[in-house]
Short mmCIF file of C-alpha atoms and ligand atoms in Angstrom, two decimals:
data_model
loop_
_atom_site.label_atom_id
_atom_site.label_comp_id
_atom_site.label_asym_id
_atom_site.label_seq_id
_atom_site.Cartn_x
_atom_site.Cartn_y
_atom_site.Cartn_z
CA UNK E 31 -10.59 -8.50 -29.48
CA UNK E 32 -10.27 -8.54 -32.88
CA UNK E 33 -11.37 -5.49 -34.84
CA UNK E 34 -11.89 -5.00 -38.36
CA UNK E 35 -12.05 -2.03 -39.57
CA UNK E 36 -12.95 -0.59 -42.80
CA UNK E 37 -11.04 1.83 -43.56
CA UNK E 38 -8.21 4.47 -42.40
CA UNK E 39 -10.19 7.90 -42.17
CA UNK E 40 -7.36 9.20 -39.64
CA UNK E 41 -3.61 9.41 -39.07
CA UNK E 42 -3.96 7.40 -35.45
CA UNK E 43 -4.91 4.02 -36.05
CA UNK E 44 -5.67 4.20 -32.19
CA UNK E 45 -8.23 6.47 -33.38
CA UNK E 46 -10.05 5.20 -36.10
CA UNK E 47 -10.00 2.14 -33.36
CA UNK E 48 -12.35 4.43 -30.86
CA UNK E 49 -14.68 5.32 -34.28
CA UNK E 50 -16.19 2.14 -35.25
CA UNK E 51 -16.84 0.95 -31.81
CA UNK E 52 -19.81 2.32 -29.31
CA UNK E 53 -19.21 4.90 -26.96
CA UNK E 54 -20.47 2.72 -23.83
CA UNK E 55 -17.41 0.30 -24.80
CA UNK E 56 -14.45 3.43 -25.01
CA UNK E 57 -13.16 1.44 -22.27
CA UNK E 58 -12.62 -1.14 -22.68
CA UNK E 59 -9.70 0.02 -25.77
CA UNK E 60 -5.80 -0.59 -24.15
CA UNK E 61 -3.77 1.94 -24.67
CA UNK E 62 -1.40 0.59 -27.55
CA UNK E 63 1.83 1.23 -25.57
CA UNK E 64 1.24 -1.30 -22.80
CA UNK E 65 1.30 -4.00 -24.83
CA UNK E 66 5.23 -3.42 -25.94
CA UNK E 67 6.43 -2.16 -22.03
CA UNK E 68 4.65 -5.10 -20.43
CA UNK E 69 5.08 -7.66 -22.99
CA UNK E 70 9.44 -8.62 -22.28
CA UNK E 71 8.33 -10.35 -19.84
CA UNK E 72 6.74 -13.51 -22.28
CA UNK E 73 6.20 -16.06 -19.28
CA UNK E 74 3.82 -13.70 -17.45
CA UNK E 75 2.83 -11.06 -19.68
CA UNK E 76 -1.18 -11.77 -21.67
CA UNK E 77 -1.68 -13.62 -25.01
CA UNK E 78 -3.63 -14.65 -27.49
CA UNK E 79 -2.85 -18.62 -26.68
CA UNK E 80 -2.57 -17.95 -22.55
CA UNK E 81 -5.29 -15.49 -22.22
CA UNK E 82 -5.88 -16.37 -17.54
CA UNK E 83 -4.54 -17.77 -15.66
CA UNK E 84 -6.07 -19.87 -12.33
CA UNK E 85 -4.15 -20.94 -9.76
CA UNK E 86 -5.07 -23.85 -7.42
CA UNK E 87 -4.58 -24.09 -3.59
CA UNK E 88 -6.51 -27.15 -2.39
CA UNK E 89 -9.96 -27.06 -3.79
CA UNK E 90 -9.67 -23.49 -4.05
CA UNK E 91 -9.20 -21.48 -7.56
CA UNK E 92 -7.51 -18.02 -7.93
CA UNK E 93 -8.43 -16.03 -10.37
CA UNK E 94 -11.93 -18.35 -12.06
CA UNK E 95 -14.51 -17.37 -11.30
CA UNK E 96 -14.58 -17.31 -7.59
CA UNK E 97 -13.65 -13.94 -5.86
CA UNK E 98 -11.38 -15.66 -3.52
CA UNK E 99 -11.22 -13.71 0.07
CA UNK E 100 -7.66 -13.89 2.72
CA UNK E 101 -8.41 -12.95 5.86
CA UNK E 102 -6.59 -12.76 9.56
CA UNK E 103 -4.12 -11.17 11.40
CA UNK E 104 -1.18 -9.56 10.58
CA UNK E 105 0.20 -11.50 12.45
CA UNK E 106 0.37 -14.85 14.59
CA UNK E 107 -0.18 -13.89 18.07
CA UNK E 108 -1.42 -17.30 19.84
CA UNK E 109 -3.57 -20.45 19.21
CA UNK E 110 -6.34 -18.66 21.06
CA UNK E 111 -5.74 -15.80 18.85
CA UNK E 112 -5.31 -17.13 15.20
CA UNK E 113 -8.62 -20.35 15.87
CA UNK E 114 -10.98 -17.34 16.58
CA UNK E 115 -10.40 -15.65 13.80
CA UNK E 116 -9.73 -19.05 11.62
CA UNK E 117 -13.47 -19.39 12.61
CA UNK E 118 -14.45 -16.86 12.53
CA UNK E 119 -13.65 -15.43 8.92
CA UNK E 120 -14.27 -18.67 7.53
CA UNK E 121 -17.34 -18.56 9.23
CA UNK E 122 -17.64 -15.26 6.90
CA UNK E 123 -17.08 -17.35 3.57
CA UNK E 124 -13.52 -16.82 3.64
CA UNK E 125 -11.56 -19.01 1.95
CA UNK E 126 -7.67 -18.77 2.77
CA UNK E 127 -6.04 -17.68 6.13
CA UNK E 128 -3.91 -14.67 6.22
CA UNK E 129 -1.51 -14.23 9.21
CA UNK E 130 2.13 -13.89 9.96
CA UNK E 131 4.66 -15.88 11.60
CA UNK E 132 8.22 -14.05 10.45
CA UNK E 133 7.36 -10.47 10.08
CA UNK E 134 8.64 -7.18 8.65
CA UNK E 135 8.29 -4.52 10.47
CA UNK E 136 8.77 -0.50 9.69
CA UNK E 137 10.34 -0.74 13.18
CA UNK E 138 12.90 -2.88 14.82
CA UNK E 139 11.37 -2.31 18.36
CA UNK E 140 8.01 -3.44 16.59
CA UNK E 141 6.91 -7.74 17.29
CA UNK E 142 8.79 -9.54 14.81
CA UNK E 143 6.44 -13.04 15.10
CA UNK E 144 6.00 -16.54 16.57
CA UNK E 145 8.82 -17.65 14.18
CA UNK E 146 8.55 -21.25 13.52
CA UNK E 147 5.94 -21.47 16.59
CA UNK E 148 3.39 -19.36 14.91
CA UNK E 149 3.84 -21.75 11.28
CA UNK E 150 2.44 -24.40 13.91
CA UNK E 151 -0.49 -22.46 14.86
CA UNK E 152 -1.19 -21.70 11.49
CA UNK E 153 -1.02 -24.89 10.39
CA UNK E 154 -3.42 -26.10 14.10
CA UNK E 155 -6.33 -23.91 12.24
CA UNK E 156 -6.09 -25.12 8.75
CA UNK E 157 -6.27 -28.39 9.60
CA UNK E 158 -9.59 -26.95 12.65
CA UNK E 159 -11.37 -24.67 9.90
CA UNK E 160 -10.75 -25.84 6.60
CA UNK E 161 -8.97 -22.93 5.21
CA UNK E 162 -5.97 -23.05 4.06
CA UNK E 163 -3.03 -20.74 4.66
CA UNK E 164 -0.63 -17.97 3.66
CA UNK E 165 1.86 -16.31 5.44
CA UNK E 166 5.16 -14.39 4.83
CA UNK E 167 8.06 -15.32 3.08
CA UNK E 168 11.64 -12.75 3.72
CA UNK E 169 14.06 -15.31 3.39
CA UNK E 170 15.24 -17.74 1.04
CA UNK E 171 16.70 -19.62 4.20
CA UNK E 172 13.40 -19.55 5.17
CA UNK E 173 11.96 -21.40 2.67
CA UNK E 174 11.52 -24.60 2.94
CA UNK E 175 10.45 -24.76 6.56
CA UNK E 176 8.02 -22.56 5.63
CA UNK E 177 6.59 -23.98 2.53
CA UNK E 178 5.93 -27.66 5.04
CA UNK E 179 2.95 -25.72 6.58
CA UNK E 180 1.84 -23.30 4.12
CA UNK E 181 -0.23 -23.69 1.66
CA UNK E 182 0.70 -20.15 -0.69
CA UNK E 183 4.44 -18.51 0.26
CA UNK E 184 3.36 -14.41 0.73
CA UNK E 185 6.07 -12.23 -0.69
CA UNK E 186 6.06 -9.11 1.35
CA UNK E 187 5.48 -5.20 -0.18
CA UNK E 188 9.82 -5.05 1.18
CA UNK E 189 11.21 -8.31 -0.50
CA UNK E 190 9.18 -7.13 -4.10
CA UNK E 191 12.98 -6.75 -5.20
CA UNK E 192 14.56 -9.55 -2.88
CA UNK E 193 15.63 -11.45 -6.06
CA UNK E 194 17.68 -14.41 -4.43
CA UNK E 195 14.44 -15.31 -2.09
CA UNK E 196 12.43 -14.86 -6.17
CA UNK E 197 14.35 -17.54 -7.32
CA UNK E 198 13.94 -19.19 -3.48
CA UNK E 199 10.03 -19.16 -4.55
CA UNK E 200 11.30 -20.81 -8.09
CA UNK E 201 11.72 -23.71 -7.19
CA UNK E 202 9.78 -23.69 -4.24
CA UNK E 203 6.85 -25.65 -5.86
CA UNK E 204 3.99 -23.87 -3.67
CA UNK E 205 1.92 -20.52 -4.85
CA UNK E 206 3.83 -17.21 -4.60
CA UNK E 207 1.30 -14.52 -3.47
CA UNK E 208 3.75 -10.99 -4.84
CA UNK E 209 3.30 -7.80 -3.18
CA UNK E 210 3.52 -4.79 -5.18
CA UNK E 211 6.68 -3.17 -3.92
CA UNK E 212 6.09 -0.04 -1.78
CA UNK E 213 7.46 1.89 -4.92
CA UNK E 214 7.34 0.13 -7.85
CA UNK E 215 6.09 0.19 -11.35
CA UNK E 216 3.59 -2.17 -12.55
CA UNK E 217 6.33 -2.66 -15.12
CA UNK E 218 8.69 -3.53 -11.49
CA UNK E 219 5.63 -6.10 -9.85
CA UNK E 220 5.82 -8.09 -13.18
CA UNK E 221 9.66 -7.87 -13.84
CA UNK E 222 9.27 -9.69 -10.23
CA UNK E 223 7.02 -12.43 -11.05
CA UNK E 224 9.13 -13.07 -14.75
CA UNK E 225 11.99 -13.39 -12.31
CA UNK E 226 10.36 -16.56 -10.12
CA UNK E 227 8.39 -18.23 -13.18
CA UNK E 228 11.71 -18.31 -15.24
CA UNK E 229 13.39 -19.50 -12.08
CA UNK E 230 10.09 -22.66 -12.73
CA UNK E 231 6.86 -21.67 -10.90
CA UNK E 232 5.10 -20.08 -13.27
CA UNK E 233 1.65 -20.66 -9.98
CA UNK E 234 2.09 -16.12 -9.20
CA UNK E 235 -1.30 -13.98 -7.56
CA UNK E 236 0.09 -10.31 -8.46
CA UNK E 237 -0.85 -8.18 -4.81
CA UNK E 238 -2.02 -4.32 -5.34
CA UNK E 239 -1.61 -3.19 -1.22
CA UNK E 240 -0.94 0.48 -1.47
CA UNK E 241 1.74 2.36 -3.10
CA UNK E 242 4.02 5.27 -1.88
CA UNK E 243 2.97 8.56 -2.99
CA UNK E 244 2.89 12.48 -1.71
CA UNK E 245 -0.55 11.84 0.12
CA UNK E 246 -0.24 11.15 4.08
CA UNK E 247 -3.96 10.89 4.80
CA UNK E 248 -3.88 7.16 3.92
CA UNK E 249 -1.21 5.10 4.41
CA UNK E 250 -0.52 4.26 1.70
CA UNK E 251 -2.36 5.29 -1.50
CA UNK E 252 -4.58 2.16 -3.23
CA UNK E 253 -4.05 2.26 -7.10
CA UNK E 254 -7.33 0.77 -8.50
CA UNK E 255 -6.07 1.73 -12.07
CA UNK E 256 -3.23 -0.78 -12.06
CA UNK E 257 -5.74 -3.99 -10.63
CA UNK E 258 -7.56 -3.54 -14.36
CA UNK E 259 -3.73 -2.48 -16.12
CA UNK E 260 -2.68 -6.01 -14.80
CA UNK E 261 -5.31 -7.61 -15.57
CA UNK E 262 -4.69 -6.51 -19.38
CA UNK E 263 -1.38 -7.42 -19.69
CA UNK E 264 -1.03 -10.04 -17.52
CA UNK E 265 -2.58 -13.30 -17.17
CA UNK E 266 -2.13 -13.63 -13.93
CA UNK E 267 -5.14 -13.22 -10.96
CA UNK E 268 -4.87 -10.36 -9.58
CA UNK E 269 -6.24 -9.17 -5.99
CA UNK E 270 -5.89 -6.44 -3.21
CA UNK E 271 -4.81 -6.02 -0.09
CA UNK E 272 -7.06 -3.02 1.35
CA UNK E 273 -5.74 -2.96 4.90
CA UNK E 274 -2.12 -2.58 3.66
CA UNK E 275 -3.23 0.67 1.56
CA UNK E 276 -6.53 2.49 4.00
CA UNK E 277 -4.29 1.06 7.68
CA UNK E 278 -7.92 2.51 9.00
CA UNK E 279 -10.23 -0.36 9.43
CA UNK E 280 -12.97 2.17 8.18
CA UNK E 281 -11.49 2.12 4.22
CA UNK E 282 -11.17 -1.48 4.12
CA UNK E 283 -15.00 -2.26 3.56
CA UNK E 284 -15.40 0.59 1.18
CA UNK E 285 -12.05 -0.30 -0.57
CA UNK E 286 -12.98 -4.27 -0.83
CA UNK E 287 -16.16 -3.25 -2.96
CA UNK E 288 -13.55 -0.69 -5.28
CA UNK E 289 -11.61 -3.81 -5.57
CA UNK E 290 -14.38 -6.37 -7.15
CA UNK E 291 -15.82 -3.89 -8.89
CA UNK E 292 -12.63 -2.91 -10.59
CA UNK E 293 -12.03 -6.46 -11.72
CA UNK E 294 -9.72 -8.59 -8.70
CA UNK E 295 -9.83 -11.51 -8.22
CA UNK E 296 -9.95 -11.24 -4.96
CA UNK E 297 -8.44 -9.45 -0.98
CA UNK E 298 -6.28 -9.97 1.32
CA UNK E 299 -7.48 -8.80 4.79
CA UNK E 300 -6.20 -8.14 8.10
CA UNK E 301 -9.25 -9.19 10.85
CA UNK E 302 -8.05 -9.75 14.31
CA UNK E 303 -10.68 -11.18 17.56
CA UNK E 304 -9.55 -7.65 19.39
CA UNK E 305 -7.47 -4.76 16.93
CA UNK E 306 -6.93 -2.11 20.14
CA UNK E 307 -4.90 -5.25 20.86
CA UNK E 308 -2.77 -6.75 18.07
CA UNK E 309 0.57 -6.72 18.40
CA UNK E 310 0.75 -4.87 14.82
CA UNK E 311 -1.51 -3.47 12.24
CA UNK E 312 -4.60 -2.41 14.37
CA UNK E 313 -6.14 0.53 12.73
CA UNK E 314 -5.86 -1.77 9.95
CA UNK E 315 -7.00 -4.76 11.28
CA UNK E 316 -11.48 -5.81 10.93
CA UNK E 317 -12.91 -6.83 13.71
CA UNK E 318 -15.05 -10.02 13.47
CA UNK E 319 -18.60 -8.15 12.73
CA UNK E 320 -16.85 -6.28 11.04
CA UNK E 321 -15.57 -8.48 8.16
CA UNK E 322 -19.08 -9.86 8.45
CA UNK E 323 -19.92 -7.04 7.01
CA UNK E 324 -17.45 -7.12 4.80
CA UNK E 325 -18.05 -10.37 3.19
CA UNK E 326 -22.05 -8.98 2.93
CA UNK E 327 -21.66 -5.26 1.63
CA UNK E 328 -19.80 -6.65 -0.31
CA UNK E 329 -22.24 -9.59 -2.68
CA UNK E 330 -24.18 -7.32 -5.28
CA UNK E 331 -20.60 -5.54 -6.56
CA UNK E 332 -19.98 -8.76 -7.30
CA UNK E 333 -22.70 -9.29 -8.95
CA UNK E 334 -21.62 -5.54 -11.06
CA UNK E 335 -17.99 -8.20 -12.05
CA UNK E 336 -19.76 -9.93 -14.74
CA UNK E 337 -20.77 -6.17 -16.26
CA UNK E 338 -17.24 -4.79 -15.31
CA UNK E 339 -15.72 -7.45 -17.12
CA UNK E 340 -16.62 -6.25 -20.61
CA UNK E 341 -15.56 -2.63 -19.91
CA UNK E 342 -11.81 -4.48 -18.69
CA UNK E 343 -9.12 -3.40 -20.69
CA UNK E 344 -8.06 -5.38 -23.46
CA UNK E 345 -5.19 -6.35 -26.06
CA UNK E 346 -5.43 -4.27 -29.22
CA UNK E 347 -5.48 -6.21 -32.31
CA UNK E 348 -5.39 -4.03 -34.15
CA UNK E 349 -3.08 -0.48 -33.85
CA UNK E 350 0.36 0.16 -31.70
CA UNK E 351 2.76 3.31 -30.23
CA UNK E 352 1.63 6.10 -32.08
C1 LIG K 438 1.23 -8.00 5.52
O1 LIG K 438 0.48 -8.26 5.29
O2 LIG K 438 0.57 -8.11 6.49
C2 LIG K 438 1.90 -7.43 5.41
C3 LIG K 438 3.38 -7.67 5.64
O3 LIG K 438 2.21 -6.66 4.30
P1 LIG K 438 3.08 -5.51 3.25
O4 LIG K 438 4.29 -6.30 2.91
O5 LIG K 438 1.93 -5.14 2.21
O6 LIG K 438 3.50 -4.28 4.17
MN1 LIG K 439 0.13 -5.96 8.13
#
């Protein structure tokens, strides 16, 4: 945005810019300190030359005009479970199937995933439905084998600062879905993105999935402001995972709508044929019917996105930290 105020009428240049804008546009004025705070991550920070990146996966564009929904179970559990889920989410309008084969679990006694068997089932589901695949990689040693099966490599919240993994993903040639660490600031998230980009891979999608706060009513606290802030300071696509943020399925549809309104490029949502019997994260997983309902309910909010785009914070061409 280029603003050329006629004269300086106060001690704060920031205030001056506001005075020259209609009141409805005030939300579009960016906090001037963000520019300096994030510009050191030059490969992922937004600049006038590089205002928006699109990550292409098969025939899908993430970060373009489409709102891309990635949906599926927390973990791949069986052939029937993943095939049924893939068909259901594809019918509901999702473009990408999620499902963990290598699971980072909070408890060492919890289901750890099917490993390579899970990867094979995911690729079977891709053949059956045409959906692209996103699955988590926990260790740099697994990068090559997982890359043979998936379309997007997911970095989980617990691995956001695993630099050996990030560097290996920088060389893997596939898009990376980078989840925000449980207690990571946005600066730290962008620092990890910069590590992947510096290692040679610019195809990065950022994911806000809730952070740990003092609040215990939800599993994590969805930092909804992270979406417009990240989109103001970085050219990377940004998606939201309302399932891991909320921890309960009843909140997932409304948080998805919130994500659409604030300008997210898509969602990562947990869906299971029978959430009560899920081996992981059943409480936050939608049934097939709930997934369809969430998708239908999103449409009017996606229509609002155009309007919200105009109100989104932008880098200021004038001003600086006062
Ligand atoms: C997941 O997507 O299943 C997952 C483990 O997410 P997170 O890393 O955000 O906890
Ligand atoms: Mn999960």
